[in-house]
C-alpha cells in the first residue's frame, strides 16, 4: 500500500497533489466541478447521493485523468442512509454498543451500495449544555459512555478493517472541543481547561483511534484562542504524536478559510498555510479551497516543502487504496436498489428504536397501555403525524413514505380495536429559519392565522375530551435540533405547553411522548402527567416502535446519556462534578430552585423493577497496574421480562488533584426473565483508574482510596471501597 501510494506520488504533478488535498460540495451537477475532476484537480466530493451521478463523476476521474486516481465520495451518514435509525443521542441512550454497531453496519452497507465510501461520523463531541443543538448528534455528557459508543460506531462503519466489503471509512468529528461552545451557541468559541480536555473531551476520540478509525475532521471552533483547524497541538502533538493516528484529517466545511474570519490568519493564503502546518490533510470547502490558492505560493516561498506535501497526500491515497477504490471505483446501481431499505434493515431500525426509548415517568403504572381498554384514543400534537419530525436531522426527505409516524404506528397496532383520531393542536416553528431546510428539502406548511390557531387548539382539546385516552406527542421539530439549532430556552416550543396543560386538565388518562434531541423543560409535566416516554427522533420505523413500547410489546430499557436539568438556569449541570464546600447542600445551591437535576444521568424506568445486591470486590487492595473484579447480583423483581443497565461508578477520594464525585467506569445492559437473578462482573484496572493530573502533568494511578457504587443510575447507593497501595 505504501509502495503503491509512493509510486503514484512520484508521478504526480503539484496540481494533482493539491487536487487530492481538495474536497468540494456538489449539491447539483456543475461544469466547474466536472472540469476539476477531469483534470485530476479534485480528490473528493461530498453530498452526492445518487449512484448514477456518483458513477458519472467517478468515470470522469478514472477514465480521463492521467493517473486514474478515483474520487472518494463522502456524506453525512449520521444515523442511517436510506433506512433511518434513531438519532445518535438516542442510540447512546440504548447503552448498548452492540445495537449501535449493528445500526451503523446497516448504514454503511446502504451508503456503500450507492458509491459513498466515507461517512462524516461518528460525532464524538461531549456536550454538557443542552442549549447546543448538536447535542443530538453525540453520545451525551460522559467520556466513558461516549468512548464505548464511539468504538461501536467505528466498528459498525468500518467493519473489521478499512476496506471490508459493504463498509465505509469513518470520520471522527469534530476534533476537538466543539461541544463546549460557550453559551451553547453553535460555532462559538470554547475555553476548555487541560483537565477536562484530557479526561473528558478528548477521551472518545482516543477511543476511536484505538478502534482503528481512518479519518478525523477538524472542528469549526476556536479552542482556547487557537482555532481547531489551525491547532497543531491538537492535530499533530495529540493526534499523531501521542495517539499514533495514521489516517488523514479533513477540515470542516470552509473551516480553513474561517481561520481568517477568526482573526487567526491574515488572509486566505495564510489560512491555508496554517491549517496545512497544523496537520489538516484535506480541505473541505463549498466553492473553492484555500489550499488550491495558498499552498503553491507557500511552496515557492519555501514556507513548506515538497516532502511535506507528499506526506499530506500519502494517507489519502493509502485510504483510497485500502478502500479498494482503484479496483472497484463504481457503484452497482442495480444492487443498490436491492440493498436500500430492505425489510431486514427496517427491522433493525425498529428494534434499535425500541432499545433507545427512555421511560421518564410512570405513576400508577399507566403504561403499558391495555390493548382492549380504550375504545376512543385521541392522538394530539404537531409531531404525531409528521414524517420529517419522526426522523430527526441529517436526513434527505426523498423517501418519506417509508417513514412510519407515531400516529401511523398506533393505527397499525390497534387501529382495528380502537377509534384513533388526530389533531395537531398547535404549530411550532423557529424564529430564525434553518439553512438546512433548503438543503434537506423540508417543506414547511403556511402558518395558521390567529383564528385558525384558536380553532385548532379547541379541536384538539375536544378530541381529547371525547376520548378515553389522550396520547400527546410533543417536543421539537427536526430542524430545531442539530447543526445551527441552538436554543436559549428549553421550553416546549410554541404553545405546546398550553396544549399539554389543557389536555391534562380534562382528567382523562394521558400519556406524553416526547420527540427531542435534547432535554427539554418538562418541569410541569414531570409533576402532572403520569406517563412520559422519551423517544428522541426514533427513525424510519419510529411509529411502530413507539406503539410497541406504549402497548407493552416492547419494554423500555434506555437510560439517559445526559443529566436532565429542571430548567435552563441549571446549565451546565452534569453528574461528574467535583465535591466542593458544604456538599451536604449540593441540592440547595440556588435559593429559588433545587439544584439537583429533574432526572439524573443514567436514569430510566422500566415496566418491571430491578434490585441490586451482593456487591463484592475480589480484593480490597491492589497496586498500580493490577486489576480487581467487581461482582454484583441483579434481579428482575417484576413479573415481565425486561432490560436493566447495570452501571458502575467510582470516586477517587483524594489525590494530586480533586476528582469528580462519581465517574462511570463500567456498564452492561442485560435482559432478565421475571424473577431471574444474574451475577455480573466488571473489572477495574489501569484503564479505569488512571487520569490526567494537571498538578503532575502526567497520567497517574494514585495510591489512594476509591469508592465503588453499582446500580441502575448515577445515584446508585450499593457501595464498597478499595485501596490502591504503592
Ligand atoms: C458541517 C458540519 O459541521 C459537519 O459535521 C459536516 O460533516 C459537514 N458540514 C459536511 O456536511
XYZ file of C-alpha atoms and ligand atoms in Angstrom:
737
model
C 0.000 0.000 0.000
C 2.758 2.378 0.984
C 4.725 1.460 -2.137
C 1.737 1.903 -4.349
C 0.985 5.325 -2.856
C 4.628 6.361 -3.198
C 4.657 5.114 -6.775
C 1.755 7.398 -7.563
C 3.296 10.312 -5.679
C 6.419 10.063 -7.822
C 4.357 10.517 -10.960
C 2.050 13.256 -9.693
C 2.340 16.917 -10.596
C 1.962 19.546 -7.901
C -1.529 20.411 -9.183
C -2.552 16.775 -8.976
C -1.252 16.565 -5.431
C -3.089 19.698 -4.375
C -6.155 18.202 -6.053
C -6.017 15.220 -3.707
C -5.998 17.664 -0.810
C -9.212 19.310 -2.007
C -12.799 18.340 -1.403
C -15.853 20.228 -2.678
C -19.593 20.027 -2.092
C -21.754 19.165 -5.053
C -25.425 19.898 -4.497
C -26.202 19.639 -8.220
C -24.052 18.813 -11.271
C -21.750 21.719 -12.116
C -19.443 22.304 -15.059
C -16.695 23.709 -12.857
C -16.617 20.560 -10.749
C -16.627 18.278 -13.788
C -13.655 20.165 -15.210
C -11.692 19.921 -11.994
C -12.380 16.218 -11.698
C -11.406 15.550 -15.300
C -8.164 17.483 -14.815
C -7.273 15.487 -11.688
C -7.615 18.563 -9.501
C -10.161 17.279 -7.035
C -9.670 14.350 -4.694
C -13.084 14.119 -3.108
C -16.690 15.239 -3.420
C -19.338 15.335 -0.752
C -23.105 15.427 -0.769
C -23.729 13.443 -3.967
C -26.038 10.584 -3.056
C -27.339 9.221 -6.352
C -25.354 6.218 -7.604
C -25.771 7.294 -11.225
C -24.281 10.714 -10.523
C -21.512 9.199 -8.410
C -20.631 6.881 -11.289
C -20.696 9.719 -13.804
C -18.242 11.735 -11.723
C -16.122 8.705 -10.970
C -15.844 7.948 -14.694
C -14.564 11.475 -15.241
C -11.884 10.860 -12.632
C -10.901 7.328 -13.519
C -11.192 7.449 -17.313
C -9.983 10.969 -18.008
C -7.097 11.626 -15.674
C -3.502 10.669 -16.317
C -3.124 8.526 -13.233
C -6.710 7.267 -12.965
C -6.962 8.114 -9.292
C -10.551 7.602 -8.116
C -12.510 10.158 -6.145
C -13.555 9.362 -2.615
C -17.221 10.256 -2.015
C -18.199 11.449 1.450
C -21.554 12.136 3.053
C -23.072 12.785 6.446
C -24.242 9.249 7.116
C -25.116 10.110 10.684
C -27.914 7.761 11.704
C -28.619 5.772 8.612
C -28.566 6.396 4.890
C -31.930 5.319 3.493
C -33.134 3.311 6.463
C -33.002 5.932 9.182
C -32.136 4.918 12.722
C -32.779 6.844 15.923
C -30.569 9.933 16.228
C -27.127 9.418 17.800
C -28.047 10.667 21.269
C -30.869 8.136 21.222
C -28.506 5.373 20.213
C -26.325 6.321 23.174
C -29.432 6.102 25.367
C -29.609 2.406 24.495
C -26.380 1.880 26.469
C -25.983 -0.964 24.033
C -22.817 -0.746 21.922
C -23.745 -3.913 20.039
C -27.037 -2.348 18.905
C -25.249 0.838 17.866
C -22.713 -1.161 15.896
C -25.497 -3.084 14.159
C -27.230 0.140 13.146
C -24.081 1.712 11.713
C -23.284 -1.540 9.905
C -26.596 -1.219 8.053
C -25.945 2.479 7.421
C -22.533 1.633 5.957
C -23.944 -1.075 3.714
C -26.643 1.172 2.296
C -24.252 4.077 1.751
C -21.611 1.895 0.131
C -24.161 0.412 -2.234
C -24.687 3.814 -3.880
C -20.965 4.556 -4.052
C -20.451 6.554 -0.861
C -17.163 5.455 0.680
C -16.852 7.738 3.635
C -19.177 8.781 6.480
C -18.664 12.049 8.326
C -19.465 10.243 11.522
C -19.296 9.476 14.358
C -19.598 12.837 16.054
C -17.756 12.347 19.335
C -18.207 15.756 20.893
C -19.030 15.537 24.581
C -21.811 18.023 25.287
C -22.903 19.282 28.682
C -25.033 22.167 27.534
C -28.396 21.150 26.061
C -28.841 24.552 24.501
C -26.282 23.400 21.943
C -28.283 21.976 19.031
C -25.733 19.372 18.062
C -26.034 17.573 21.360
C -28.408 15.365 19.333
C -25.517 14.127 17.187
C -23.337 12.883 20.013
C -23.440 10.424 22.887
C -24.121 12.945 25.644
C -22.064 14.161 28.567
C -19.905 11.266 29.652
C -16.451 10.248 28.399
C -16.774 6.568 29.350
C -20.152 6.005 27.696
C -19.011 8.259 24.840
C -15.909 6.134 24.298
C -17.858 2.872 24.238
C -20.362 4.269 21.746
C -17.510 5.751 19.686
C -15.742 2.411 19.313
C -19.022 0.673 18.439
C -19.662 3.165 15.669
C -16.166 2.830 14.241
C -16.589 -0.954 14.064
C -20.058 -0.561 12.557
C -18.958 1.801 9.795
C -15.573 0.289 9.007
C -16.128 -3.387 9.775
C -13.156 -5.485 10.844
C -10.729 -3.487 8.730
C -10.738 -0.490 6.418
C -11.849 -1.790 3.049
C -14.047 -4.580 4.405
C -16.850 -5.304 1.900
C -20.080 -3.346 2.446
C -18.321 -0.985 4.837
C -17.069 2.570 4.617
C -14.433 4.799 6.110
C -15.488 6.556 9.317
C -14.510 10.083 10.288
C -14.434 11.166 13.914
C -15.524 14.731 14.409
C -15.268 17.489 15.408
C -11.726 17.415 16.663
C -11.957 18.799 19.291
C -13.970 20.620 21.906
C -16.805 21.750 19.627
C -19.436 20.570 22.132
C -18.234 23.079 24.704
C -19.286 26.111 22.625
C -19.799 28.924 25.059
C -23.443 29.593 25.932
C -24.376 26.532 23.880
C -24.190 28.748 20.791
C -23.169 26.672 17.799
C -19.835 27.746 16.251
C -18.857 29.952 19.215
C -15.509 29.624 20.939
C -14.775 27.292 23.838
C -12.356 27.539 26.704
C -11.616 24.081 27.986
C -9.070 23.524 30.745
C -6.470 20.829 30.287
C -8.040 18.531 32.891
C -11.358 18.463 31.016
C -9.703 18.193 27.631
C -7.693 15.109 28.528
C -10.111 13.428 30.935
C -13.374 14.275 29.212
C -13.467 15.918 25.783
C -10.638 14.023 24.079
C -11.432 10.613 25.562
C -13.963 9.393 22.958
C -11.629 10.493 20.150
C -8.811 8.496 21.642
C -11.147 5.519 21.892
C -11.992 5.870 18.200
C -8.304 5.974 17.279
C -7.725 2.823 19.324
C -10.649 1.243 17.445
C -8.816 1.940 14.190
C -10.634 4.934 12.751
C -9.149 6.087 9.456
C -10.041 9.768 9.332
C -10.808 12.776 11.504
C -12.498 16.125 10.924
C -11.155 19.290 12.478
C -13.700 21.429 14.307
C -15.076 24.840 13.483
C -14.458 26.118 16.925
C -11.887 28.452 18.308
C -10.391 26.372 21.139
C -8.622 28.282 23.883
C -7.862 31.013 21.319
C -6.312 28.646 18.782
C -8.936 27.593 16.216
C -9.050 23.798 15.966
C -8.382 23.784 12.222
C -5.112 25.639 12.780
C -4.297 23.919 16.050
C -1.051 21.974 15.693
C -1.131 20.852 19.299
C -4.426 19.052 18.637
C -3.821 17.756 15.138
C -0.181 16.928 15.481
C 1.021 16.620 19.060
C -2.035 14.853 20.453
C -3.488 13.074 17.426
C -0.343 11.888 15.684
C 2.451 12.015 18.247
C 0.638 10.851 21.354
C -2.053 8.660 19.793
C -0.167 7.455 16.683
C -3.119 8.173 14.388
C -2.060 7.254 10.852
C -5.148 8.220 8.867
C -5.895 11.640 7.429
C -7.586 14.800 8.661
C -10.220 16.682 6.696
C -11.250 20.192 7.684
C -14.849 21.027 8.403
C -16.663 22.848 5.608
C -14.835 26.107 4.910
C -13.093 25.947 8.284
C -9.688 26.566 6.691
C -10.885 29.865 5.286
C -12.539 30.563 8.631
C -9.081 30.871 10.148
C -9.070 34.281 8.508
C -12.543 35.031 9.908
C -11.354 34.063 13.396
C -8.542 36.588 13.099
C -6.030 33.775 13.274
C -4.702 34.258 9.731
C -4.114 37.459 7.793
C -5.612 36.201 4.552
C -6.737 33.054 2.772
C -3.195 32.081 1.830
C -2.024 32.317 5.401
C -5.109 30.352 6.459
C -4.124 27.555 4.067
C -0.576 27.551 5.384
C -1.640 27.471 8.983
C -4.132 24.604 8.513
C -1.573 22.673 6.489
C 1.135 23.158 9.104
C -1.274 22.188 11.853
C -1.960 18.863 10.137
C -5.109 19.197 8.012
C -4.586 16.916 5.006
C -7.726 17.611 3.028
C -9.713 20.810 2.895
C -13.498 20.600 2.712
C -14.957 23.678 1.069
C -18.069 24.939 -0.601
C -16.848 26.779 -3.692
C -13.092 26.727 -3.751
C -10.345 25.569 -1.435
C -7.809 27.834 0.189
C -5.317 25.031 -0.413
C -5.653 25.321 -4.197
C -4.771 29.003 -3.861
C -2.371 29.245 -0.951
C -0.170 26.155 -0.912
C 1.606 26.790 -4.222
C 2.988 30.192 -3.190
C 3.877 28.707 0.203
C 5.946 26.039 -1.559
C 7.561 28.602 -3.843
C 8.454 30.809 -0.858
C 9.968 27.881 0.954
C 7.372 28.025 3.752
C 6.545 24.379 3.140
C 8.427 21.602 1.367
C 7.593 19.146 -1.382
C 8.182 16.416 1.164
C 5.507 17.877 3.433
C 3.027 17.976 0.573
C 3.772 14.342 -0.225
C 3.316 13.463 3.450
C -0.107 15.131 3.413
C -1.250 13.399 0.219
C 0.072 9.923 1.063
C -2.509 8.919 3.714
C -5.327 9.999 1.396
C -4.009 7.808 -1.412
C -3.442 4.989 1.034
C -7.014 5.209 2.198
C -8.304 5.090 -1.383
C -6.156 2.021 -1.945
C -7.319 0.349 1.265
C -10.953 1.041 0.429
C -10.438 -0.796 -2.847
C -11.433 2.227 -4.907
C -8.761 1.638 -7.530
C -10.148 -1.836 -8.229
C -13.858 -1.064 -7.715
C -14.487 2.618 -8.238
C -18.128 2.338 -9.344
C -21.440 1.682 -7.643
C -23.585 -1.190 -8.857
C -26.837 0.656 -9.455
C -28.973 -2.482 -9.639
C -27.542 -3.935 -6.480
C -28.039 -0.677 -4.615
C -31.778 -0.944 -5.255
C -31.770 -4.312 -3.545
C -29.715 -3.155 -0.612
C -31.570 0.051 0.308
C -34.315 -0.096 2.893
C -34.794 -3.841 2.875
C -37.321 -5.327 5.316
C -34.368 -6.611 7.382
C -32.911 -3.122 7.637
C -36.258 -1.763 8.744
C -36.498 -4.424 11.395
C -33.076 -3.437 12.724
C -34.226 0.176 12.774
C -37.397 -0.644 14.728
C -35.544 -2.789 17.227
C -32.953 -0.071 17.708
C -35.687 2.492 18.354
C -37.279 0.194 20.915
C -33.955 -0.041 22.727
C -33.355 3.711 22.782
C -36.580 4.995 24.362
C -36.311 6.215 27.949
C -39.292 5.932 30.283
C -39.109 9.070 32.413
C -42.258 8.689 34.469
C -44.917 6.051 35.002
C -47.032 6.977 38.023
C -49.715 4.455 38.835
C -48.368 2.191 36.077
C -50.323 3.909 33.327
C -48.002 2.161 30.905
C -48.064 -0.272 29.271
C -51.494 0.522 27.873
C -54.098 -2.172 27.621
C -54.946 -3.094 24.029
C -58.625 -3.507 24.828
C -59.478 -0.922 27.477
C -59.653 2.158 25.251
C -62.295 2.447 22.560
C -61.504 6.012 21.557
C -57.981 7.338 21.568
C -57.050 10.944 20.768
C -53.558 11.475 19.408
C -52.635 15.116 19.832
C -49.657 17.259 18.942
C -47.884 18.728 15.917
C -45.251 15.986 15.716
C -47.507 12.946 15.888
C -48.097 12.630 12.164
C -45.016 14.311 10.743
C -42.537 12.142 8.895
C -39.550 14.513 8.961
C -40.033 15.027 12.689
C -40.002 11.279 13.238
C -36.576 11.110 11.592
C -34.539 13.996 13.018
C -31.747 15.942 11.350
C -29.255 14.941 8.623
C -31.819 13.130 6.540
C -32.756 13.737 2.938
C -36.504 13.742 2.660
C -36.637 11.657 -0.537
C -38.298 8.610 0.862
C -40.631 9.893 3.458
C -43.348 7.431 2.553
C -41.156 4.787 4.164
C -41.349 6.565 7.492
C -43.958 5.413 9.982
C -45.168 8.299 12.125
C -46.373 7.738 15.644
C -49.984 8.141 14.561
C -49.486 5.585 11.787
C -47.724 3.206 14.176
C -50.580 3.414 16.662
C -53.083 2.763 13.893
C -51.030 -0.211 12.680
C -51.111 -1.655 16.161
C -54.613 -1.055 17.458
C -56.492 0.690 14.647
C -58.770 -2.326 14.336
C -59.667 -2.316 18.018
C -59.986 1.370 18.797
C -61.065 4.526 17.044
C -57.985 6.712 16.770
C -58.449 10.379 15.991
C -55.793 13.001 15.464
C -55.387 16.750 15.804
C -52.116 18.706 15.780
C -53.490 21.335 18.179
C -50.624 23.772 17.634
C -47.986 24.642 15.064
C -44.366 25.117 16.025
C -41.637 26.972 14.146
C -38.223 28.514 14.606
C -37.922 32.256 14.990
C -34.928 32.199 12.633
C -35.245 29.603 9.874
C -32.592 26.926 9.400
C -30.465 26.860 6.258
C -30.800 23.082 6.390
C -34.493 23.320 5.459
C -33.440 24.001 1.875
C -30.603 21.522 1.810
C -32.859 18.736 3.036
C -35.878 19.875 1.004
C -38.014 20.434 4.074
C -41.424 21.837 3.245
C -42.983 23.994 5.938
C -46.750 24.448 5.693
C -48.094 28.017 5.793
C -48.577 29.427 9.285
C -52.099 29.431 10.702
C -53.928 32.687 11.262
C -54.743 33.604 14.874
C -58.309 32.444 14.244
C -57.190 29.074 12.869
C -54.769 28.622 15.763
C -57.642 29.056 18.210
C -59.843 26.621 16.332
C -57.114 24.007 16.056
C -56.349 24.166 19.760
C -60.050 23.856 20.588
C -60.417 20.949 18.170
C -57.557 19.041 19.794
C -58.921 19.585 23.287
C -62.401 18.492 22.169
C -60.988 15.329 20.617
C -59.262 14.533 23.879
C -62.412 15.308 25.875
C -64.477 12.869 23.826
C -61.882 10.076 24.020
C -60.957 7.577 26.738
C -57.235 8.210 26.403
C -55.075 11.057 25.103
C -51.603 10.454 23.708
C -49.764 13.761 23.391
C -46.806 13.794 21.042
C -44.800 16.921 21.755
C -41.238 18.169 21.605
C -39.106 19.792 18.954
C -39.463 19.683 15.186
C -36.468 18.140 13.456
C -34.983 21.467 12.369
C -34.982 22.655 15.985
C -32.261 20.199 16.875
C -28.957 19.707 15.060
C -26.403 21.976 13.435
C -27.148 25.688 13.769
C -30.081 24.766 16.022
C -29.044 26.149 19.382
C -31.706 27.471 21.729
C -31.781 29.939 24.539
C -34.653 28.180 26.298
C -35.521 24.514 26.759
C -39.277 25.113 26.846
C -41.652 23.040 24.796
C -41.744 25.160 21.623
C -44.620 27.454 20.748
C -47.876 26.733 22.550
C -47.180 23.061 23.185
C -47.124 23.587 26.946
C -50.585 25.196 26.826
C -51.886 22.323 24.757
C -50.417 19.854 27.224
C -51.912 21.599 30.219
C -55.313 21.996 28.558
C -55.494 18.296 27.695
C -54.236 17.261 31.129
C -56.933 19.407 32.766
C -59.608 17.141 31.265
C -58.745 14.481 33.830
C -58.531 11.678 31.262
C -55.725 9.129 31.195
C -52.912 10.890 29.386
C -49.515 9.842 28.096
C -46.804 12.213 26.920
C -44.492 11.003 24.159
C -41.532 13.320 23.688
C -39.673 13.799 20.409
C -36.464 15.654 21.006
C -32.716 15.778 20.547
C -32.022 17.390 23.911
C -33.533 17.501 27.385
C -36.485 19.897 27.443
C -38.050 21.837 30.263
C -40.817 19.470 31.331
C -40.991 20.559 34.953
C -44.768 20.859 34.873
C -45.281 17.590 33.023
C -42.978 15.788 35.446
C -45.456 16.587 38.227
C -48.764 16.327 36.387
C -48.501 13.889 33.508
C -48.382 10.354 34.884
C -46.595 8.710 31.952
C -43.739 10.259 29.979
C -41.825 8.323 27.349
C -38.855 9.986 25.649
C -38.429 8.506 22.174
C -35.968 11.112 20.799
C -36.222 11.085 16.980
C -36.814 7.369 16.532
C -36.282 6.966 12.764
C -37.939 5.206 9.823
C -39.805 2.724 11.984
C -40.366 5.147 14.840
C -44.154 4.857 14.929
C -44.159 1.067 15.063
C -41.504 1.085 17.779
C -43.395 3.630 19.879
C -46.651 1.684 19.517
C -44.878 -1.491 20.650
C -43.467 0.351 23.645
C -46.737 2.016 24.663
C -48.726 -1.194 24.402
C -46.159 -3.398 26.089
C -44.929 -5.423 23.109
C -41.560 -3.888 23.861
C -40.336 -2.766 27.278
C -38.391 0.493 27.671
C -34.835 -0.082 28.855
C -32.984 3.021 27.664
C -31.205 5.305 30.117
C -30.345 8.983 29.872
C -26.882 9.643 28.451
C -27.162 13.153 29.827
C -28.313 14.840 33.011
C -31.808 16.263 32.540
C -31.964 19.723 34.123
C -35.070 21.160 35.732
C -34.699 24.243 33.591
C -32.096 26.161 31.643
C -30.918 28.115 34.689
C -29.087 24.987 35.897
C -26.968 24.679 32.762
C -24.311 23.374 32.754
C -25.179 20.537 35.053
C -23.560 17.116 34.860
C -23.205 14.281 37.306
C -19.398 14.116 37.325
C -18.834 17.435 39.073
C -16.308 17.800 41.859
C -17.061 17.660 45.565
C -16.910 21.178 46.877
C -17.556 23.151 50.068
C -20.661 22.020 52.008
C -21.525 19.030 49.820
C -24.484 18.281 52.102
C -26.112 21.320 50.494
C -25.335 20.244 46.949
C -29.032 20.081 46.153
C -29.703 23.567 47.503
C -27.131 25.683 45.750
C -29.835 28.030 44.441
C -32.336 29.574 46.864
C -35.138 29.575 44.323
C -34.957 26.054 42.873
C -33.443 22.675 43.681
C -30.006 22.321 42.178
C -30.466 18.579 41.660
C -31.477 17.548 38.148
C -35.011 16.624 37.167
C -33.658 13.221 36.085
C -30.100 12.110 36.776
C -27.585 10.776 34.295
C -28.163 7.069 33.658
C -31.821 7.251 34.698
C -34.659 5.403 33.013
C -37.609 3.355 34.262
C -38.930 0.004 33.136
C -42.303 -1.718 33.207
C -40.560 -4.153 35.535
C -38.306 -3.426 38.545
C -34.794 -4.468 39.478
C -32.842 -4.993 42.669
C -29.066 -4.877 43.030
C -27.358 -6.759 45.855
C -24.231 -8.521 46.959
C -21.631 -6.047 45.697
C -18.316 -7.862 46.108
C -14.771 -6.801 45.299
C -12.286 -9.585 44.637
C -9.644 -7.612 46.544
C -9.690 -4.680 48.902
C -6.173 -3.605 47.918
C -4.314 -3.546 44.630
C -1.082 -1.963 43.468
C -0.999 0.334 40.418
C -1.405 -1.697 37.255
C -3.283 -4.527 38.952
C -6.937 -5.299 38.291
C -9.756 -6.181 40.631
C -13.075 -7.832 39.902
C -16.344 -6.266 40.963
C -19.365 -8.527 41.061
C -22.974 -7.750 41.755
C -26.298 -9.564 41.610
C -29.105 -8.056 39.570
C -32.604 -9.393 39.955
C -35.720 -8.702 37.946
C -38.231 -8.397 40.776
C -41.197 -7.849 38.485
C -43.475 -10.121 36.544
C -42.334 -9.418 32.983
C -39.088 -9.909 31.095
C -37.246 -6.612 30.823
C -33.842 -4.972 30.405
C -31.749 -3.215 33.007
C -28.495 -1.336 32.536
C -26.151 -2.071 35.435
C -23.864 0.927 35.901
C -20.633 1.042 37.867
C -19.358 4.341 39.246
C -16.168 5.127 41.127
C -14.838 8.034 43.120
C -11.210 8.687 43.811
C -11.456 10.073 47.341
C -8.416 12.375 47.160
C -5.198 12.749 45.168
C -2.850 15.134 43.419
C -5.936 16.938 42.064
C -9.574 16.836 43.125
C -11.689 14.357 41.232
C -15.399 14.066 40.341
C -17.956 12.849 42.896
C -18.664 9.957 40.585
C -17.364 8.649 37.297
C -18.940 5.925 35.194
C -16.410 3.121 34.686
C -18.484 0.180 33.539
C -21.961 -0.736 32.324
C -23.832 -3.742 30.980
C -27.304 -3.902 29.531
C -28.956 -7.238 30.192
C -32.341 -8.886 29.737
C -33.791 -10.751 32.689
C -36.813 -13.040 32.781
C -39.353 -12.410 35.552
C -37.671 -13.029 38.941
C -34.450 -14.040 37.267
C -31.225 -13.137 39.064
C -27.816 -12.875 37.440
C -24.327 -12.197 38.696
C -22.446 -9.592 36.693
C -18.711 -8.946 36.679
C -16.857 -5.722 35.992
C -13.160 -5.172 36.130
C -11.327 -2.140 37.444
C -7.733 -1.718 36.390
C -5.303 0.741 34.929
C -7.648 1.970 32.166
C -10.422 2.803 34.612
C -8.279 4.179 37.430
C -5.840 6.388 35.551
C -6.491 10.043 34.872
C -4.588 13.091 33.653
C -3.369 15.103 36.625
C -2.889 18.770 35.884
C -0.819 19.001 39.050
C 1.791 16.477 37.974
C 1.248 16.842 34.205
C 1.068 13.108 33.825
C -1.335 10.171 33.514
C -1.453 8.854 37.064
C -2.914 5.984 39.017
C -2.676 7.268 42.549
C -2.256 5.192 45.735
C -5.458 6.302 47.451
C -8.909 5.066 48.470
C -11.698 4.624 45.941
C -15.453 4.259 46.344
C -17.453 1.965 44.094
C -21.192 2.030 43.501
C -23.274 -0.192 41.243
C -26.911 0.346 40.380
C -29.445 1.417 37.805
C -28.405 5.069 37.504
C -25.832 7.602 38.696
C -27.465 7.872 42.129
C -26.793 4.175 42.867
C -26.380 3.501 46.598
C -24.934 -0.025 46.771
C -21.385 0.734 47.859
C -17.914 -0.707 48.508
C -14.342 0.579 48.909
C -10.857 -0.426 47.892
C -7.357 0.991 48.117
C -4.502 1.297 45.734
C -1.250 0.858 47.632
C 2.250 1.615 46.445
C -20.501 20.977 8.614
C -20.663 20.135 9.843
O -20.115 20.782 10.964
C -20.040 18.754 9.717
O -20.412 17.993 10.826
C -20.454 18.097 8.439
O -19.883 16.813 8.343
C -20.033 18.964 7.266
N -20.660 20.267 7.373
C -20.404 18.341 5.930
O -21.766 18.350 5.758
